[in-house]
Coordinates of C-alpha atoms and ligand atoms in Angstrom, one line a residue:
X1 CA -49.9 -145.2 -1.5
X2 CA -51.9 -147.3 -4.0
X3 CA -55.7 -146.7 -4.1
X4 CA -58.6 -148.4 -5.9
X5 CA -61.9 -146.5 -6.5
X6 CA -65.0 -148.6 -7.3
X7 CA -67.5 -147.1 -9.7
X8 CA -67.8 -145.4 -13.1
X9 CA -69.7 -142.2 -12.8
X10 CA -69.1 -138.5 -12.3
X11 CA -68.8 -139.0 -8.6
X12 CA -66.0 -141.5 -9.1
X13 CA -64.2 -139.2 -11.6
X14 CA -64.4 -136.3 -9.1
X15 CA -62.9 -138.5 -6.3
X16 CA -60.2 -139.8 -8.7
X17 CA -59.4 -136.2 -9.8
X18 CA -59.0 -135.1 -6.2
X19 CA -57.0 -138.1 -5.1
X20 CA -54.6 -137.8 -8.0
X21 CA -53.6 -134.4 -6.6
X22 CA -52.2 -135.9 -3.4
X23 CA -48.4 -136.0 -3.1
X24 CA -48.7 -139.4 -1.4
X25 CA -50.6 -141.0 -4.3
X26 CA -48.7 -143.6 -6.2
X27 CA -50.9 -145.8 -8.4
X28 CA -54.6 -144.9 -8.7
X29 CA -56.9 -147.5 -10.1
X30 CA -60.6 -147.2 -11.0
X31 CA -62.9 -150.2 -11.5
X32 CA -64.4 -150.0 -14.0
X33 CA -64.0 -146.2 -14.5
X34 CA -64.8 -144.2 -17.6
X35 CA -63.0 -142.1 -20.2
X36 CA -62.4 -139.3 -17.6
X37 CA -61.0 -141.5 -14.9
X38 CA -58.4 -142.9 -17.3
X39 CA -56.9 -139.4 -17.6
X40 CA -56.0 -139.4 -13.9
X41 CA -55.6 -143.1 -13.2
X42 CA -55.7 -146.6 -14.6
X43 CA -59.1 -148.2 -15.4
X44 CA -59.5 -151.8 -14.4
X45 CA -62.2 -154.0 -16.0
X46 CA -63.7 -155.5 -12.8
X47 CA -67.4 -155.3 -11.9
X48 CA -68.2 -153.4 -8.7
X49 CA -70.0 -156.5 -7.4
X50 CA -67.2 -159.0 -8.1
X51 CA -65.6 -158.9 -4.6
X52 CA -63.3 -161.9 -5.2
X53 CA -61.7 -160.4 -8.3
X54 CA -61.4 -157.0 -6.5
X55 CA -59.6 -158.7 -3.6
X56 CA -57.1 -160.5 -6.0
X57 CA -56.5 -157.3 -7.8
X58 CA -55.9 -155.4 -4.5
X59 CA -53.4 -158.1 -3.3
X60 CA -51.6 -158.2 -6.7
X61 CA -51.2 -154.4 -6.9
X62 CA -50.5 -153.7 -3.2
X63 CA -53.6 -151.5 -2.9
X64 CA -54.0 -150.1 0.6
X65 CA -57.3 -148.2 0.3
X66 CA -60.4 -149.0 -1.6
X67 CA -63.0 -146.2 -2.0
X68 CA -66.4 -147.5 -2.7
X69 CA -68.4 -144.9 -4.8
X70 CA -71.9 -146.5 -5.3
X71 CA -74.2 -148.0 -2.7
X72 CA -74.7 -151.5 -4.3
X73 CA -71.3 -153.0 -3.3
X74 CA -71.7 -151.6 0.2
X75 CA -75.2 -152.9 0.7
X76 CA -74.0 -156.1 -0.9
X77 CA -71.3 -156.5 1.7
X78 CA -67.9 -155.7 0.1
X79 CA -66.5 -154.4 3.4
X80 CA -67.7 -157.5 5.3
X81 CA -66.1 -159.7 2.6
X82 CA -62.7 -158.0 2.9
X83 CA -62.9 -158.3 6.7
X84 CA -63.4 -162.1 6.5
X85 CA -60.2 -162.5 4.6
X86 CA -57.0 -162.5 6.7
X87 CA -54.8 -161.8 3.7
X88 CA -56.7 -158.5 3.2
X89 CA -56.1 -157.2 6.7
X90 CA -53.9 -154.4 5.4
X91 CA -56.6 -153.1 3.0
X92 CA -58.9 -150.3 4.3
X93 CA -62.4 -150.1 2.8
X94 CA -63.8 -146.5 2.7
X95 CA -67.5 -147.3 3.2
X96 CA -69.5 -149.1 5.9
X97 CA -70.2 -152.8 6.4
X98 CA -73.5 -154.3 5.4
X99 CA -75.2 -153.4 8.7
X100 CA -74.2 -149.7 8.5
X101 CA -75.1 -149.6 4.8
X102 CA -78.7 -150.5 5.9
X103 CA -79.1 -146.8 6.7
X104 CA -79.5 -146.5 2.9
X105 CA -80.4 -150.1 2.1
X106 CA -83.6 -150.2 4.2
X107 CA -85.9 -147.2 4.7
X108 CA -87.6 -149.2 7.6
X109 CA -84.2 -149.7 9.3
X110 CA -83.3 -146.0 8.9
X111 CA -86.7 -144.8 10.2
X112 CA -86.5 -147.2 13.3
X113 CA -82.9 -145.9 13.9
X114 CA -84.0 -142.3 13.7
X115 CA -86.9 -142.8 16.0
X116 CA -84.8 -144.6 18.6
X117 CA -82.2 -141.9 18.7
X118 CA -84.6 -138.9 18.4
X119 CA -83.4 -137.7 15.1
X120 CA -85.9 -135.4 13.4
X121 CA -87.6 -137.1 10.5
X122 CA -91.1 -137.4 9.0
X123 CA -93.6 -139.7 10.9
X124 CA -93.9 -143.1 9.3
X125 CA -95.8 -146.4 9.1
X126 CA -94.3 -149.6 7.7
X127 CA -96.5 -151.8 5.4
X128 CA -95.8 -155.4 4.4
X129 CA -98.2 -157.9 2.6
X130 CA -99.4 -159.0 6.1
X131 CA -100.6 -155.6 7.2
X132 CA -101.8 -154.0 4.0
X133 CA -105.2 -153.2 5.4
X134 CA -103.6 -151.3 8.3
X135 CA -101.6 -149.5 5.6
X136 CA -104.9 -148.4 3.9
X137 CA -106.3 -147.3 7.3
X138 CA -103.2 -145.3 7.9
X139 CA -103.5 -143.5 4.6
X140 CA -107.2 -142.7 5.4
X141 CA -106.0 -140.8 8.5
X142 CA -103.4 -138.8 6.6
X143 CA -103.7 -135.7 4.5
X144 CA -102.4 -135.5 1.0
X145 CA -99.8 -135.6 -0.5
X146 CA -99.0 -139.2 0.4
X147 CA -95.3 -140.3 0.4
X148 CA -94.7 -144.0 -0.4
X149 CA -91.2 -145.4 -0.2
X150 CA -89.9 -148.8 -1.3
X151 CA -87.9 -150.1 1.7
X152 CA -85.0 -151.4 -0.4
X153 CA -82.7 -150.0 -3.1
X154 CA -84.6 -149.0 -6.2
X155 CA -82.0 -146.9 -8.1
X156 CA -83.5 -143.6 -6.9
X157 CA -86.9 -144.5 -8.3
X158 CA -88.6 -146.0 -5.3
X159 CA -90.3 -142.9 -3.9
X160 CA -93.8 -141.9 -5.0
X161 CA -95.5 -138.7 -3.9
X162 CA -99.2 -138.9 -4.7
X163 CA -102.0 -136.3 -4.2
X164 CA -105.0 -138.7 -4.6
X165 CA -106.0 -141.1 -1.8
X166 CA -107.4 -143.8 -4.1
X167 CA -104.4 -143.7 -6.3
X168 CA -102.1 -143.9 -3.2
X169 CA -103.9 -147.0 -2.0
X170 CA -103.6 -148.6 -5.5
X171 CA -99.9 -147.8 -5.7
X172 CA -99.3 -149.1 -2.2
X173 CA -100.9 -152.4 -3.2
X174 CA -98.9 -152.6 -6.4
X175 CA -95.7 -151.9 -4.5
X176 CA -96.3 -154.4 -1.6
X177 CA -98.2 -157.1 -3.4
X178 CA -97.3 -156.9 -7.1
X179 CA -93.6 -156.1 -6.7
X180 CA -93.7 -152.7 -8.5
X181 CA -90.1 -152.1 -7.5
X182 CA -89.3 -155.9 -7.3
X183 CA -88.2 -157.2 -3.9
X184 CA -87.3 -153.6 -2.8
X185 CA -91.0 -152.8 -2.4
X186 CA -92.1 -155.9 -0.6
X187 CA -92.0 -153.6 2.4
X188 CA -93.1 -149.9 2.0
X189 CA -92.7 -147.0 4.3
X190 CA -95.6 -144.5 4.3
X191 CA -94.3 -141.1 5.3
X192 CA -95.8 -137.8 6.4
X193 CA -95.1 -135.2 3.6
X194 CA -92.6 -132.5 4.6
X195 CA -92.7 -129.2 2.8
X196 CA -89.4 -127.4 2.5
X197 CA -86.2 -127.0 0.6
X198 CA -83.6 -129.8 0.5
X199 CA -79.8 -129.9 1.0
X200 CA -77.3 -132.7 1.0
X201 CA -74.9 -132.7 3.9
X202 CA -71.8 -135.0 3.8
X203 CA -69.8 -136.4 6.6
X204 CA -66.6 -138.5 6.6
X205 CA -66.2 -140.7 9.7
X206 CA -63.9 -143.3 11.1
X207 CA -66.7 -144.4 13.5
X208 CA -65.3 -142.3 16.4
X209 CA -64.9 -138.8 15.0
X210 CA -66.2 -137.1 11.9
X211 CA -65.6 -134.1 9.7
X212 CA -68.4 -132.2 7.9
X213 CA -67.7 -131.6 4.2
X214 CA -69.2 -128.8 2.2
X215 CA -73.0 -129.0 1.9
X216 CA -74.4 -129.1 -1.7
X217 CA -77.8 -129.1 -3.4
X218 CA -78.7 -131.2 -6.4
X219 CA -81.3 -130.4 -9.0
X220 CA -83.1 -133.5 -10.3
X221 CA -85.6 -132.2 -12.9
X222 CA -84.7 -132.4 -16.6
X223 CA -86.1 -129.0 -17.7
X224 CA -84.9 -125.5 -17.4
X225 CA -86.2 -123.8 -14.2
X226 CA -86.6 -127.1 -12.3
X227 CA -89.4 -128.5 -14.4
X228 CA -90.2 -131.8 -16.1
X229 CA -89.3 -135.4 -15.4
X230 CA -87.0 -136.5 -12.6
X231 CA -83.4 -137.6 -13.5
X232 CA -80.4 -139.0 -11.8
X233 CA -79.4 -135.3 -11.2
X234 CA -78.9 -132.5 -13.7
X235 CA -76.6 -130.3 -11.7
X236 CA -75.5 -129.2 -8.2
X237 CA -74.2 -126.2 -6.3
X238 CA -72.1 -125.7 -3.2
X239 CA -72.3 -123.9 -0.9
X240 CA -76.1 -123.7 -0.6
X241 CA -77.1 -120.2 0.4
X242 CA -79.8 -121.1 2.9
X243 CA -77.6 -123.8 4.6
X244 CA -75.7 -121.1 6.5
X245 CA -73.6 -121.7 9.6
X246 CA -76.6 -121.5 11.9
X247 CA -78.5 -124.1 9.9
X248 CA -75.5 -126.5 9.6
X249 CA -74.9 -126.2 13.4
X250 CA -78.5 -127.3 13.9
X251 CA -77.9 -130.2 11.5
X252 CA -74.8 -131.1 13.4
X253 CA -76.4 -131.0 16.9
X254 CA -79.8 -132.5 16.0
X255 CA -78.8 -135.0 13.3
X256 CA -75.1 -135.7 12.8
X257 CA -74.0 -136.1 16.4
X258 CA -77.0 -138.3 17.4
X259 CA -76.4 -140.4 14.2
X260 CA -72.7 -141.1 15.0
X261 CA -73.6 -141.8 18.7
X262 CA -76.5 -143.9 17.7
X263 CA -74.4 -146.1 15.4
X264 CA -71.9 -146.6 18.2
X265 CA -74.7 -147.4 20.7
X266 CA -76.0 -150.0 18.2
X267 CA -72.5 -151.5 18.0
X268 CA -72.3 -150.6 14.3
X269 CA -68.8 -149.9 13.3
X270 CA -69.2 -147.3 10.6
X271 CA -66.4 -145.9 8.5
X272 CA -66.7 -143.9 5.3
X273 CA -69.2 -141.3 4.2
X274 CA -72.6 -140.6 5.5
X275 CA -74.9 -138.5 3.2
X276 CA -77.7 -136.8 5.1
X277 CA -80.5 -135.8 2.8
X278 CA -81.9 -132.9 4.8
X279 CA -85.1 -130.9 4.3
X280 CA -85.4 -127.4 5.9
X281 CA -88.8 -127.0 7.3
X282 CA -89.2 -123.4 8.6
X283 CA -85.6 -123.3 9.7
X284 CA -85.5 -126.8 11.2
X285 CA -83.7 -129.7 9.7
X286 CA -85.4 -133.1 9.1
X287 CA -83.8 -136.2 7.6
X288 CA -85.4 -137.2 4.3
X289 CA -83.0 -140.0 3.8
X290 CA -79.5 -141.4 4.6
X291 CA -77.1 -142.7 2.0
X292 CA -74.0 -144.6 2.8
X293 CA -71.9 -142.9 0.1
X294 CA -71.4 -139.5 -1.5
X295 CA -74.0 -138.0 -3.8
X296 CA -73.9 -137.6 -7.5
X297 CA -73.7 -134.9 -8.9
X298 CA -73.0 -133.3 -5.5
X299 CA -69.5 -134.8 -5.4
X300 CA -68.7 -132.9 -8.6
X301 CA -69.0 -129.6 -6.6
X302 CA -67.8 -130.9 -3.2
X303 CA -64.4 -132.3 -4.3
X304 CA -63.4 -129.1 -6.2
X305 CA -64.1 -127.1 -3.0
X306 CA -62.1 -129.4 -0.7
X307 CA -58.7 -127.9 -0.2
X308 CA -57.4 -130.6 2.1
X309 CA -55.7 -133.7 0.9
X310 CA -58.4 -136.4 0.5
X311 CA -55.9 -139.2 0.8
X312 CA -54.9 -137.9 4.2
X313 CA -58.5 -138.1 5.3
X314 CA -58.7 -141.6 4.0
X315 CA -55.5 -142.4 5.8
X316 CA -57.1 -141.0 8.9
X317 CA -59.8 -143.6 8.6
X318 CA -57.3 -146.4 8.0
X319 CA -55.4 -145.4 11.2
X320 CA -58.4 -144.3 13.2
X321 CA -56.9 -140.8 13.5
X322 CA -59.4 -138.8 11.5
X323 CA -59.8 -136.4 14.5
X324 CA -56.3 -135.1 13.9
X325 CA -56.8 -134.3 10.3
X326 CA -57.7 -130.8 9.0
X327 CA -60.5 -130.1 6.5
X328 CA -60.4 -126.8 4.6
X329 CA -62.7 -125.6 1.9
X330 CA -62.5 -123.1 -0.9
X331 CA -65.0 -120.3 0.0
X332 CA -66.0 -119.8 -3.6
X333 CA -69.1 -121.3 -5.1
X334 CA -68.9 -124.3 -7.4
X335 CA -71.7 -125.2 -9.8
X336 CA -71.9 -128.2 -12.0
X337 CA -74.2 -128.7 -15.0
X338 CA -74.9 -132.1 -16.4
X339 CA -74.7 -132.6 -20.2
X340 CA -77.1 -135.4 -21.1
X341 CA -77.8 -137.5 -24.2
X342 CA -80.8 -136.3 -26.3
X343 CA -84.0 -138.0 -25.1
X344 CA -82.8 -138.6 -21.5
X345 CA -84.3 -139.5 -19.0
X346 CA -86.5 -141.4 -21.5
X347 CA -85.1 -143.2 -24.6
X348 CA -81.6 -142.2 -25.7
X349 CA -78.7 -143.5 -27.7
X350 CA -75.2 -144.4 -26.6
X351 CA -72.0 -144.2 -28.6
X352 CA -72.2 -140.6 -29.9
X353 CA -68.8 -139.0 -30.3
X354 CA -67.8 -136.2 -27.9
X355 CA -65.5 -133.5 -29.2
X356 CA -64.4 -130.0 -28.1
X357 CA -62.8 -130.9 -24.7
X358 CA -59.9 -128.6 -25.7
X359 CA -62.3 -125.6 -25.5
X360 CA -63.2 -126.2 -21.9
X361 CA -60.6 -123.9 -20.3
X362 CA -62.1 -122.5 -17.1
X363 CA -64.2 -125.5 -16.0
X364 CA -63.6 -129.1 -15.1
X365 CA -65.5 -131.7 -17.2
X366 CA -66.1 -134.7 -15.0
X367 CA -67.1 -137.7 -17.0
X368 CA -70.4 -139.4 -15.9
X369 CA -71.2 -141.7 -18.8
X370 CA -68.4 -141.9 -21.3
X371 CA -66.1 -144.6 -22.7
X372 CA -63.0 -144.6 -24.8
X373 CA -63.0 -146.2 -28.2
X374 CA -60.7 -146.3 -31.2
X375 CA -62.7 -143.4 -32.6
X376 CA -62.3 -141.3 -29.5
X377 CA -64.5 -140.5 -26.5
X378 CA -68.1 -141.5 -26.9
X379 CA -71.3 -141.3 -24.7
X380 CA -72.0 -144.4 -22.7
X381 CA -75.0 -143.3 -20.6
X382 CA -77.8 -140.8 -20.3
X383 CA -75.9 -138.5 -18.1
X384 CA -72.6 -137.8 -19.9
X385 CA -70.6 -135.0 -18.5
X386 CA -70.8 -132.9 -15.3
X387 CA -69.1 -129.6 -16.1
X388 CA -68.0 -127.8 -12.9
X389 CA -67.0 -124.1 -12.6
X390 CA -66.2 -121.7 -9.8
X391 CA -67.5 -118.2 -9.2
X392 CA -68.1 -115.8 -6.4
X393 CA -71.7 -116.9 -6.3
X394 CA -74.0 -119.3 -8.2
X395 CA -74.7 -116.9 -11.1
X396 CA -71.1 -116.1 -11.7
X397 CA -70.1 -119.8 -11.5
X398 CA -72.7 -120.6 -14.2
X399 CA -71.5 -117.6 -16.3
X400 CA -68.0 -119.0 -16.2
X401 CA -69.4 -122.2 -17.6
X402 CA -71.2 -120.4 -20.5
X403 CA -68.6 -118.0 -21.8
X404 CA -65.6 -120.2 -22.6
Ligands
LIG1 P1 -85.6 -140.3 -1.0 O1 -85.2 -141.4 -2.0 O2 -86.0 -140.8 0.3 O3 -84.5 -139.3 -0.9 O4 -86.8 -139.5 -1.7 C1 -86.7 -139.0 -3.0 C2 -87.2 -137.6 -3.0 O5 -88.6 -137.6 -2.6 C3 -86.5 -136.7 -2.0 O6 -85.4 -136.1 -2.5 C4 -87.6 -135.6 -1.8 O7 -87.6 -134.7 -2.8 C5 -88.9 -136.4 -1.9 N1 -89.3 -136.9 -0.5 C6 -89.0 -138.0 0.1 N2 -89.5 -138.1 1.3 C7 -90.3 -137.0 1.5 C8 -91.2 -136.5 2.5 N3 -91.4 -137.1 3.6 N4 -91.8 -135.3 2.3 C9 -91.6 -134.6 1.1 N5 -90.8 -135.0 0.1 C10 -90.1 -136.2 0.3
LIG2 N1 -77.9 -136.7 -5.8 C1 -78.6 -137.7 -5.0 C2 -77.9 -139.0 -4.8 O1 -76.8 -139.2 -5.1 O2 -78.6 -139.9 -4.3

């Protein structure tokens, strides 16, 4: 089977690495990919938002499955576009249509959805330029810290957590009225602050049945010991010690099942991944956010733990038979550590040469921001490599990474 993966980060390299191990895989393409994906497949120079070019490529190369890594093409309607074209009827998109992608694309949509289907989440109030005064009044009634979320996609930067009431009001205005996060913050969701520890839970679904993938936890701060500025993700582990069987059962019953049923009840035909950003508040799960894709760098620990054939799971989506497929995991712990460019997440340079891959013997280096040049592999982003290792627990996985 021929498959095309859309995206160019560590998540897409990990998906490509896993799919390349399938006995049913014929040609694997990645658009646009990076220096790592070109080791397991063929990179294609197509922008993730150029649906027309993507479609022509799929027809030309007899691609049967397209796996969409990032959210932007999904929220932008890649699945809807493929569905409108009769000549693409044979191509399955792994990822929801525009409406389902609103779970990530609009915080207001996802909060309304959760409220309607009784899915535990923080209480909220939605503010637009028309009801800004009501937004201020709402903040007056709350206790600090104040959580303000841009409604639309803001590249992971649209959430502010503020201790001071006056500052929260000022930021609310700058989001709603002065487009602090562009069009994305013309609507803002004010949320009750939830105090707890977070875990990412992933599900693959064909819209009828679903399979839960290994849970993972990402670490977003730049500094040692979870300190300093926020980043796109500095590392991840799976499994997550506190997310034990009992907790995941609660997530399943209180969050996953009502979400899948809710989507069906709303007539939203959802296929692909659902990422549940969960917070554990005194043993009970609450949804912090939904994403319509896998997480990064969580995928770099989830894929290595997946023992089953990922292509078979995708084929289960294509044929609507996901319920008949098995999902098995490696019981060991996987940990990934992100190597970043000096200066990241502030100013950093691109184009620095990377050497020494031959010394990485016991870990898998997933490429996040690299490209191939005549001079060799060079950095092409702030987050450069996610190096994943196994161990019997988190400590030993991290040690494996250090001693080679
Ligand atoms: P989001 O983009 O919605 O995932 O929010 C980004 C981050 O802000 C989350 O990963 C949490 O760490 C934090 N956050 C979001 N909503 C809340 C909340 N209601 N209470 C506490 N922390 C939150
Ligand atoms: N690691 C969080 C995300 O992918 O959004």
